[in-house]
Structures are given as C-alpha cells and as structure tokens.
Coordinates of N, CA, C and O in Angstrom, one line a residue:
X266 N 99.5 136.4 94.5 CA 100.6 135.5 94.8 C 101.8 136.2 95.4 O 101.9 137.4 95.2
X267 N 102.6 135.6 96.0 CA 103.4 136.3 97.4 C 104.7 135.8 96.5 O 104.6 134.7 95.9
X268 N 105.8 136.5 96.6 CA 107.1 136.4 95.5 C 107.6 136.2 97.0 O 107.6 135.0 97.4
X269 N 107.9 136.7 97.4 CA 109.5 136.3 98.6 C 109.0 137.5 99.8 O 108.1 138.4 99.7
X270 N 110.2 136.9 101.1 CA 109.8 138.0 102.3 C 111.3 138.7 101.7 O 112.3 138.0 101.4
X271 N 111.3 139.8 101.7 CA 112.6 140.3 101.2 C 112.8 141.7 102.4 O 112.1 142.7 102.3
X272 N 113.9 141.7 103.5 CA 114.2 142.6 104.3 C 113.0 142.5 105.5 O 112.8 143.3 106.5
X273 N 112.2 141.4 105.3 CA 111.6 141.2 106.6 C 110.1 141.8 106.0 O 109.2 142.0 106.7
X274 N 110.1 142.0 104.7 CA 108.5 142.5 104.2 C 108.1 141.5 103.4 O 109.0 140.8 102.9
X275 N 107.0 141.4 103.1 CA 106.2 140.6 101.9 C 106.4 141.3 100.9 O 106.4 142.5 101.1
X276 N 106.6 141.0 99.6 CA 106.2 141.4 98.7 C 104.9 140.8 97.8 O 104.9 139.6 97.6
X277 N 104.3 141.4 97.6 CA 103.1 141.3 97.3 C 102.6 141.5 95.6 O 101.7 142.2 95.1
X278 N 103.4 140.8 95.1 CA 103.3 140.6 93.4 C 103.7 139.4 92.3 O 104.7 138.7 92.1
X279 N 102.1 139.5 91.6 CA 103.0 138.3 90.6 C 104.7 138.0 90.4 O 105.5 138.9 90.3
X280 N 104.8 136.8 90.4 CA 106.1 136.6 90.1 C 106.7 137.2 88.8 O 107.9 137.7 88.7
X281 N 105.8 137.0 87.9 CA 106.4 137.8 86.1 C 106.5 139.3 86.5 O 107.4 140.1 86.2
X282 N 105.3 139.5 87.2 CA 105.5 141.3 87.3 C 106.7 141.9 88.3 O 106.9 143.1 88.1
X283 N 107.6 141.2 89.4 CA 108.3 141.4 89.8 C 109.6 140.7 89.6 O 110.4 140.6 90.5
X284 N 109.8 140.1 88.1 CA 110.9 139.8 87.7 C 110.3 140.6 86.6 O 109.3 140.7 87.2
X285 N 110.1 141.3 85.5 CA 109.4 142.4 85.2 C 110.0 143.7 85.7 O 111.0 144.1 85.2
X286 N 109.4 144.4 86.6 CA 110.2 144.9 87.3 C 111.5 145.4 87.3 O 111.9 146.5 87.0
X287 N 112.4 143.9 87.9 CA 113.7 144.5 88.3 C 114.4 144.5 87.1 O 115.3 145.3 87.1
X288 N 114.3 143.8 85.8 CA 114.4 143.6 84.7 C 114.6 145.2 83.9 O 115.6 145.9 83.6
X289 N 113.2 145.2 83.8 CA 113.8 147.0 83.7 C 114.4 147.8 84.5 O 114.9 148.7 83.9
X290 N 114.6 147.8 85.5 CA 115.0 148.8 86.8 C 116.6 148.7 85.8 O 117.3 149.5 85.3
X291 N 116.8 147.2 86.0 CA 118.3 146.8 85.6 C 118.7 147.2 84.4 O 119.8 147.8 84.2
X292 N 118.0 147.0 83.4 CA 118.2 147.1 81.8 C 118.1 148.8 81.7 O 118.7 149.2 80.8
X293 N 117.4 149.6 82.3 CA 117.2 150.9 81.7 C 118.7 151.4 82.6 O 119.4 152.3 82.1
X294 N 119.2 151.0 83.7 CA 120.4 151.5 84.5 C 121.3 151.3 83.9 O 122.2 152.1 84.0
X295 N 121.5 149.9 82.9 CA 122.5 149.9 81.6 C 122.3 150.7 81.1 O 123.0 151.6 81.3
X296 N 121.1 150.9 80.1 CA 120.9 152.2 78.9 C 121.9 153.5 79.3 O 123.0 153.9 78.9
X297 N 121.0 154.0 80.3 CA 121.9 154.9 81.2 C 123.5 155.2 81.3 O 124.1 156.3 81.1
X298 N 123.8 154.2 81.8 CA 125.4 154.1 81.8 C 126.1 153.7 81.2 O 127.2 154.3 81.1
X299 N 125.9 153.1 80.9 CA 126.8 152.2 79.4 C 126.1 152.7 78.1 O 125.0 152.5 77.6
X300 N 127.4 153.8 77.5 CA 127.0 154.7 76.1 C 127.2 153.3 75.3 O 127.9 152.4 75.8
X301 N 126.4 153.5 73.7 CA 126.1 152.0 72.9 C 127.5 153.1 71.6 O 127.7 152.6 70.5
X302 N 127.9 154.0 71.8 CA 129.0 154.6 70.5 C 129.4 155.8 71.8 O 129.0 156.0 72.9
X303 N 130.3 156.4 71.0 CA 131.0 157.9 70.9 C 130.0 159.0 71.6 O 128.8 159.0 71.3
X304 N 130.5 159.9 72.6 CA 129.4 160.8 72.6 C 128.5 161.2 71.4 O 129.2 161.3 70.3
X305 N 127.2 161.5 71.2 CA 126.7 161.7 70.4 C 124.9 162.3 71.2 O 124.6 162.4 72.4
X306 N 124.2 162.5 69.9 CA 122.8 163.0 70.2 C 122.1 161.4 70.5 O 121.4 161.2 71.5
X307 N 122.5 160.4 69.4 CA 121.8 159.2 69.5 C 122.1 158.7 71.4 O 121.4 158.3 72.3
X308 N 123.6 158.9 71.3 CA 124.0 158.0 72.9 C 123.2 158.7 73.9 O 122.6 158.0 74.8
X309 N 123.0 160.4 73.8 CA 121.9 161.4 75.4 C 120.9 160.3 75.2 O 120.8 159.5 76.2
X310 N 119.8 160.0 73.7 CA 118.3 159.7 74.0 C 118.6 158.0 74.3 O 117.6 157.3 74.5
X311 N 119.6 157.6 74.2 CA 119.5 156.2 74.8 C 119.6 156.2 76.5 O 118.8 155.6 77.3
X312 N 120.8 157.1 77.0 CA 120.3 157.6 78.4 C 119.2 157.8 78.9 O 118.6 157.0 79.7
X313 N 118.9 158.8 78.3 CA 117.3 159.1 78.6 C 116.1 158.2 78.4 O 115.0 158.2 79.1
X314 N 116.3 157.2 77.3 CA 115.1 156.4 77.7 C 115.4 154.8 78.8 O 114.7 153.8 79.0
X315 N 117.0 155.2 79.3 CA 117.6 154.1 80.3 C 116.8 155.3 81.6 O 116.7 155.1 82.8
X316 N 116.4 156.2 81.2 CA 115.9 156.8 82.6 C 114.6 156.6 82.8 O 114.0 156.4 83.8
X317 N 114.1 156.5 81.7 CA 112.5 156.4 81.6 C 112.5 154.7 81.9 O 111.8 154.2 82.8
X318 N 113.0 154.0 81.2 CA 113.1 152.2 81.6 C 113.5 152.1 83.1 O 113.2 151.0 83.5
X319 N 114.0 153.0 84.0 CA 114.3 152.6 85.5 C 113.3 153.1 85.8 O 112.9 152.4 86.7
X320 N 112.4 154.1 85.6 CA 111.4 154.5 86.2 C 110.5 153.5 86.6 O 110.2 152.9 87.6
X321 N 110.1 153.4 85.1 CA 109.1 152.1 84.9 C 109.2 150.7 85.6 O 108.1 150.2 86.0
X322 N 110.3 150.1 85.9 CA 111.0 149.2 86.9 C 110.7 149.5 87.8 O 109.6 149.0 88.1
X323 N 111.2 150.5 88.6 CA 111.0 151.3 89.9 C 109.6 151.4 90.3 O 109.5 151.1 91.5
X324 N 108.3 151.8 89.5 CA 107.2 151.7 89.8 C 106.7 150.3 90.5 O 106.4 150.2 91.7
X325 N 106.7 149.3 89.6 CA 106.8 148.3 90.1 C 107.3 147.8 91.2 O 106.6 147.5 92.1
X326 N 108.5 147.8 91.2 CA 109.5 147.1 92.6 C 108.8 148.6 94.0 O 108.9 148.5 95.2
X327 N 108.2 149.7 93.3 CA 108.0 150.6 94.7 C 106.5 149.9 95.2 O 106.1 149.7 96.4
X328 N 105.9 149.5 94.2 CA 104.9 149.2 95.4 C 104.4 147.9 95.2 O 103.3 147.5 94.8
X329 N 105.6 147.1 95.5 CA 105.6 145.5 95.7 C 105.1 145.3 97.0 O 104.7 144.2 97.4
X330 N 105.0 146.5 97.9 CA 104.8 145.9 99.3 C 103.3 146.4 99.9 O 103.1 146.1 101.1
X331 N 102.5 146.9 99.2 CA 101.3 147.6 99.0 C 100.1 146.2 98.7 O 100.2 145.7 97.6
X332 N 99.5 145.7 99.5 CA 98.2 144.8 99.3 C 98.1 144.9 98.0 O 98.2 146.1 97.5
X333 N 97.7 143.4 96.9 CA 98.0 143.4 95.4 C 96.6 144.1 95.4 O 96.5 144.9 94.6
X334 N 95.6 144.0 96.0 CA 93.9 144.3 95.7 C 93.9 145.8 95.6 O 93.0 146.3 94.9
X335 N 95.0 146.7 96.3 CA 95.0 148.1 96.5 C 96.0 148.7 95.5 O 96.2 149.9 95.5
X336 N 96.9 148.0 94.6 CA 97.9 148.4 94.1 C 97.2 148.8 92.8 O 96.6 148.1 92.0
X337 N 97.3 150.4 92.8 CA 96.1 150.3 91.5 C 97.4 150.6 90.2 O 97.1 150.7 89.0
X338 N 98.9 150.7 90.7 CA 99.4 150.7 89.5 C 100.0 149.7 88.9 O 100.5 149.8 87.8
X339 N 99.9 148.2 90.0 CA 99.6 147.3 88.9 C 98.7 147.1 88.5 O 98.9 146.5 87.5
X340 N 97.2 147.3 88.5 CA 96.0 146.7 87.7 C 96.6 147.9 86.5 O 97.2 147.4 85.6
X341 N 96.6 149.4 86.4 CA 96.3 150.3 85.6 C 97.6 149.7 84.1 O 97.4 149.9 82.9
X342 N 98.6 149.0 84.8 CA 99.9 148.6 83.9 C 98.5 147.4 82.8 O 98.8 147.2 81.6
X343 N 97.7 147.0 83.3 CA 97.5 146.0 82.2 C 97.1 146.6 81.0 O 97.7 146.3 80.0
X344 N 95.9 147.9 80.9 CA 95.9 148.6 79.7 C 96.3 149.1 79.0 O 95.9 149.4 77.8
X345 N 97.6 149.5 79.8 CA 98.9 150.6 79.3 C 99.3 149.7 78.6 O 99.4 150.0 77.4
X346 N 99.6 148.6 78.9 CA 100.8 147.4 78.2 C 100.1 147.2 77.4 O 100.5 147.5 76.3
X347 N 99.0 146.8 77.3 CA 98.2 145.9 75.7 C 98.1 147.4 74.8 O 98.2 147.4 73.6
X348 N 98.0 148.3 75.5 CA 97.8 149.5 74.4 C 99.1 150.1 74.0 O 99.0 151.1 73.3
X349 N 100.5 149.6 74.5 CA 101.6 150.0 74.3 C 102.2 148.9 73.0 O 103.0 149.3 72.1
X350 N 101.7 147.5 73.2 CA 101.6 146.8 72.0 C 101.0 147.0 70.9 O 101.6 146.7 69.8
X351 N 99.5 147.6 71.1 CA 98.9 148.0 70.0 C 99.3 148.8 68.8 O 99.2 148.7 67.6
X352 N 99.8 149.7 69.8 CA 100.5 151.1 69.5 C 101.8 150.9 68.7 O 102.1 151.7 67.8
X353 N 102.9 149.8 69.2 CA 103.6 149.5 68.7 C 103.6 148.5 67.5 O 104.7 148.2 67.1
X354 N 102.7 147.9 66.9 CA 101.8 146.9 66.3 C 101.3 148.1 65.0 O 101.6 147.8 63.8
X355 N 100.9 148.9 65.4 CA 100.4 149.8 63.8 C 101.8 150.7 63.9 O 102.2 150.9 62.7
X356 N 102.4 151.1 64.7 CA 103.9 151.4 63.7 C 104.6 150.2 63.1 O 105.5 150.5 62.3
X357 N 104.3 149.3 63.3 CA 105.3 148.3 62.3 C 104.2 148.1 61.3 O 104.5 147.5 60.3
X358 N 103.0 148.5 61.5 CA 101.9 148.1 60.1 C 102.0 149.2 59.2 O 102.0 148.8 58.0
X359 N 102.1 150.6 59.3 CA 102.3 151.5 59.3 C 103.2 152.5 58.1 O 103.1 153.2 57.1
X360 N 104.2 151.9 59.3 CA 105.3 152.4 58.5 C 107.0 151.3 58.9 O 108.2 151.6 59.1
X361 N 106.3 150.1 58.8 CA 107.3 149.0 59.2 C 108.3 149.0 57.7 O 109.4 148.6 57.7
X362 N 107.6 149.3 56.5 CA 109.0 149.5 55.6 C 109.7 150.5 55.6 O 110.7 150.1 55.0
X363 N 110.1 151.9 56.0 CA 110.5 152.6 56.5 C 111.5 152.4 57.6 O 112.4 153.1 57.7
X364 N 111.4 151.6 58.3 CA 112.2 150.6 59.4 C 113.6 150.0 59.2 O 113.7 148.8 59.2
X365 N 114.5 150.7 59.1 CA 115.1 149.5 59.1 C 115.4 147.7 60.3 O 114.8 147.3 61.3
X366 N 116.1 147.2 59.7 CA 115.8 145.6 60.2 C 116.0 145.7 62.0 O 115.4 144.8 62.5
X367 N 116.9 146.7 63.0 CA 116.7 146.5 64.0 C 115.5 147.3 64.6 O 115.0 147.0 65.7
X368 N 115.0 148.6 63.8 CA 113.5 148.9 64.2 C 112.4 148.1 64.6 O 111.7 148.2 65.6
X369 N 112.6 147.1 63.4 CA 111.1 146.4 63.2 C 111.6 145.4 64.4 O 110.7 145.3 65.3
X370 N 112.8 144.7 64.7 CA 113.3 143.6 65.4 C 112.7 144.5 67.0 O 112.1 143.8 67.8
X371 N 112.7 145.2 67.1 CA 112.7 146.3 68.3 C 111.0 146.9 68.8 O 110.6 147.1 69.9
X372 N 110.3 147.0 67.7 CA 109.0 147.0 67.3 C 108.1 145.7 67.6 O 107.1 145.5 68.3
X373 N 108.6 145.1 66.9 CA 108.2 143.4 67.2 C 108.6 143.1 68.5 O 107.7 142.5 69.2
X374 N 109.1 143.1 68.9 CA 109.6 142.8 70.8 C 109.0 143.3 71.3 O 108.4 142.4 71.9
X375 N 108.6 144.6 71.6 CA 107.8 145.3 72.8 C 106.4 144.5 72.4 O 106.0 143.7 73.3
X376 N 105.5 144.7 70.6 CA 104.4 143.8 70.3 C 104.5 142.5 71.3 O 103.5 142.2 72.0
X377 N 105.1 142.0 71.3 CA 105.1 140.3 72.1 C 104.9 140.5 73.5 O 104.0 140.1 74.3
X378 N 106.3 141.1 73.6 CA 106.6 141.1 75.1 C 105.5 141.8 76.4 O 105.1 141.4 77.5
X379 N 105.3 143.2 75.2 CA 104.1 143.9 76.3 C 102.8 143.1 75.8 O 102.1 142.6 76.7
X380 N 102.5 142.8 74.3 CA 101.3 142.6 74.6 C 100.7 140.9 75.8 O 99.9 140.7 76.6
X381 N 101.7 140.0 75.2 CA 101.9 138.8 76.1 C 101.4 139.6 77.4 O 100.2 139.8 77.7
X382 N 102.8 140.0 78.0 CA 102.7 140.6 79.5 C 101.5 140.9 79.5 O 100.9 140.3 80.3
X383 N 100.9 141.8 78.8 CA 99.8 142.2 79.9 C 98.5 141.4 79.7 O 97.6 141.7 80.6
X384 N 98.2 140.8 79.1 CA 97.0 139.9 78.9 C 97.3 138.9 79.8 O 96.3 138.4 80.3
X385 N 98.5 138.5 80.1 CA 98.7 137.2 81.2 C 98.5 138.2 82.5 O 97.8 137.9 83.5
X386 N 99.1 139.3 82.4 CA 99.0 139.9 83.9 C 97.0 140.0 84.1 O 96.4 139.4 85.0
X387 N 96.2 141.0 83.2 CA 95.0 141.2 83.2 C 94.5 139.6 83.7 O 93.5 139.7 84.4
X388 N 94.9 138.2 83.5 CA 94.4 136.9 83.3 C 94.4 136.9 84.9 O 93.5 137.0 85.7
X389 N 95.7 136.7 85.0 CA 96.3 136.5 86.4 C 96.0 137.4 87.3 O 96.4 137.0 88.4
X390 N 95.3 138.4 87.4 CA 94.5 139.7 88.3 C 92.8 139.4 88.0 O 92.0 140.0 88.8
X391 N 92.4 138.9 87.3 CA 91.4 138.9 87.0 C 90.3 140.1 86.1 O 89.1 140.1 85.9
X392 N 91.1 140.8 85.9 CA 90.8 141.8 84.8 C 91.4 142.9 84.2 O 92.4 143.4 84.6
X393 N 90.8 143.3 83.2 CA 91.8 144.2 82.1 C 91.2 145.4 82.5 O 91.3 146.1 81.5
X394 N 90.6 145.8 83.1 CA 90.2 147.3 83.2 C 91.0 148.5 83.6 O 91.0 149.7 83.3
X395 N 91.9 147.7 84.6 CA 92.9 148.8 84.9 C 92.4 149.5 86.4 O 92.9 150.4 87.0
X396 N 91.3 148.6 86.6 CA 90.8 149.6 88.0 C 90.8 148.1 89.1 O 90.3 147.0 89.0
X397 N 91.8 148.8 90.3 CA 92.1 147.9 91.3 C 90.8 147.2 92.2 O 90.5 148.2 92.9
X398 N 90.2 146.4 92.4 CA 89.8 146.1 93.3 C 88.8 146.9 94.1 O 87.6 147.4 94.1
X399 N 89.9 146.9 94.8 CA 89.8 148.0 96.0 C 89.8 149.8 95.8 O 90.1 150.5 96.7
X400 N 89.3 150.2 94.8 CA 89.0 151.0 94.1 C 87.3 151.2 93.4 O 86.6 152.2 93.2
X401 N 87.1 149.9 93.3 CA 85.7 149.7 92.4 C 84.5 150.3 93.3 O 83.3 150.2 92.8

C-alpha cells in the first residue's frame, strides 16, 4: 500500500510502518536533545538510546522508497519486533517485581506496542518470516 508521493517519489510502505517510522526518527531526536534532569550518567544513556530510537526510525523512513516486495528490512522488522516483545514480556515475568512502577509501565508498552506492531505488520505483508519476497 502506497502512503503519499512525497518530493515527487512514492513511498512505498504500510501506513502504520511509516507513521512508525517517523514516530521514532522524532521521539528518539527528543531523547537526544532534550536532557529528562541535570547532567548526569542516567541523562548520556537516555541520549544514547534517543540515538539508537533515530536509527531505528531512519531505517524505516530510508527505504520507504525501495519496492515493498524488495525491502527486506521491512519484512526482517516483523521477527525482530515480535521477539523484541517476547523478550520484553519475560523481563517483566522475570523480574517484573524488581521493577519499579515506570519499568514495568515501560516494559508493558514496548510488550503491546512491538508485539501488536509486528503481527499486524507480518498480517499485512503476508508473513512472519522475515524474508522478503523477492529474496525467496
């Protein structure tokens, strides 16, 4: 499904995965720049993972313009995300009392959000394998 002509190109991605996308591109460029306290050790790894969250964005929005059948790093994003929920799903099983209350709140979010995401995305592609298409 075709999202917009943007600069005279197609873009060439689910609509969730390219609001998705810029979503992070946006939110990790906050992390980044806007310190959450005082310089500190806590405020660098919030930077740092506002750098890792633009990446992640950035992947996306880079190859919106790549045929969806050839884009193998949106198919590969569906297993990553359900196994990024998984993963995040036995730390809150785990060691979710250890947590305090915005852990688990923070824990529980990515569980939903990634695992939702990527089961609608694998739906909406037609499979969870992670291998494009045009790869097989």
């Amino acid at each position: 499904m075709t999202v917009a002509i943007i600069l005279g190109r197609r873009i060439d991605l689910p609509t969730s995965v390219f609001l998705h996308g810029l979503a992070l591109a946006f939110y990790g460029l906050y992390l980044t720049f806007y310190p959450t306290s005082t310089p500190s050790r806590a405020n660098d790894r919030s930077a740092m993972m506002g750098i890792a969250v633009t990446c992640l964005g950035l992947g996306y929005l880079g190859t919106a313009y790549m045929p969806q059948e050839q884009n193998a790093f949106l198919y590969a994003s569906v297993p990553v995300r359900v196994g990024v929920a998984i993963l995040s799903g036995l730390k809150l099983l785990l060691y979710g009392n250890t947590l305090g209350t915005a852990g688990k709140r923070d824990f529980l979010a990515v569980l939903i959000y990634d695992g939702i995401g990527g089961l609608i995305l694998g739906w909406n592609l037609g499979t969870w394998s992670g291998i494009a298409p045009a790869y097989r």
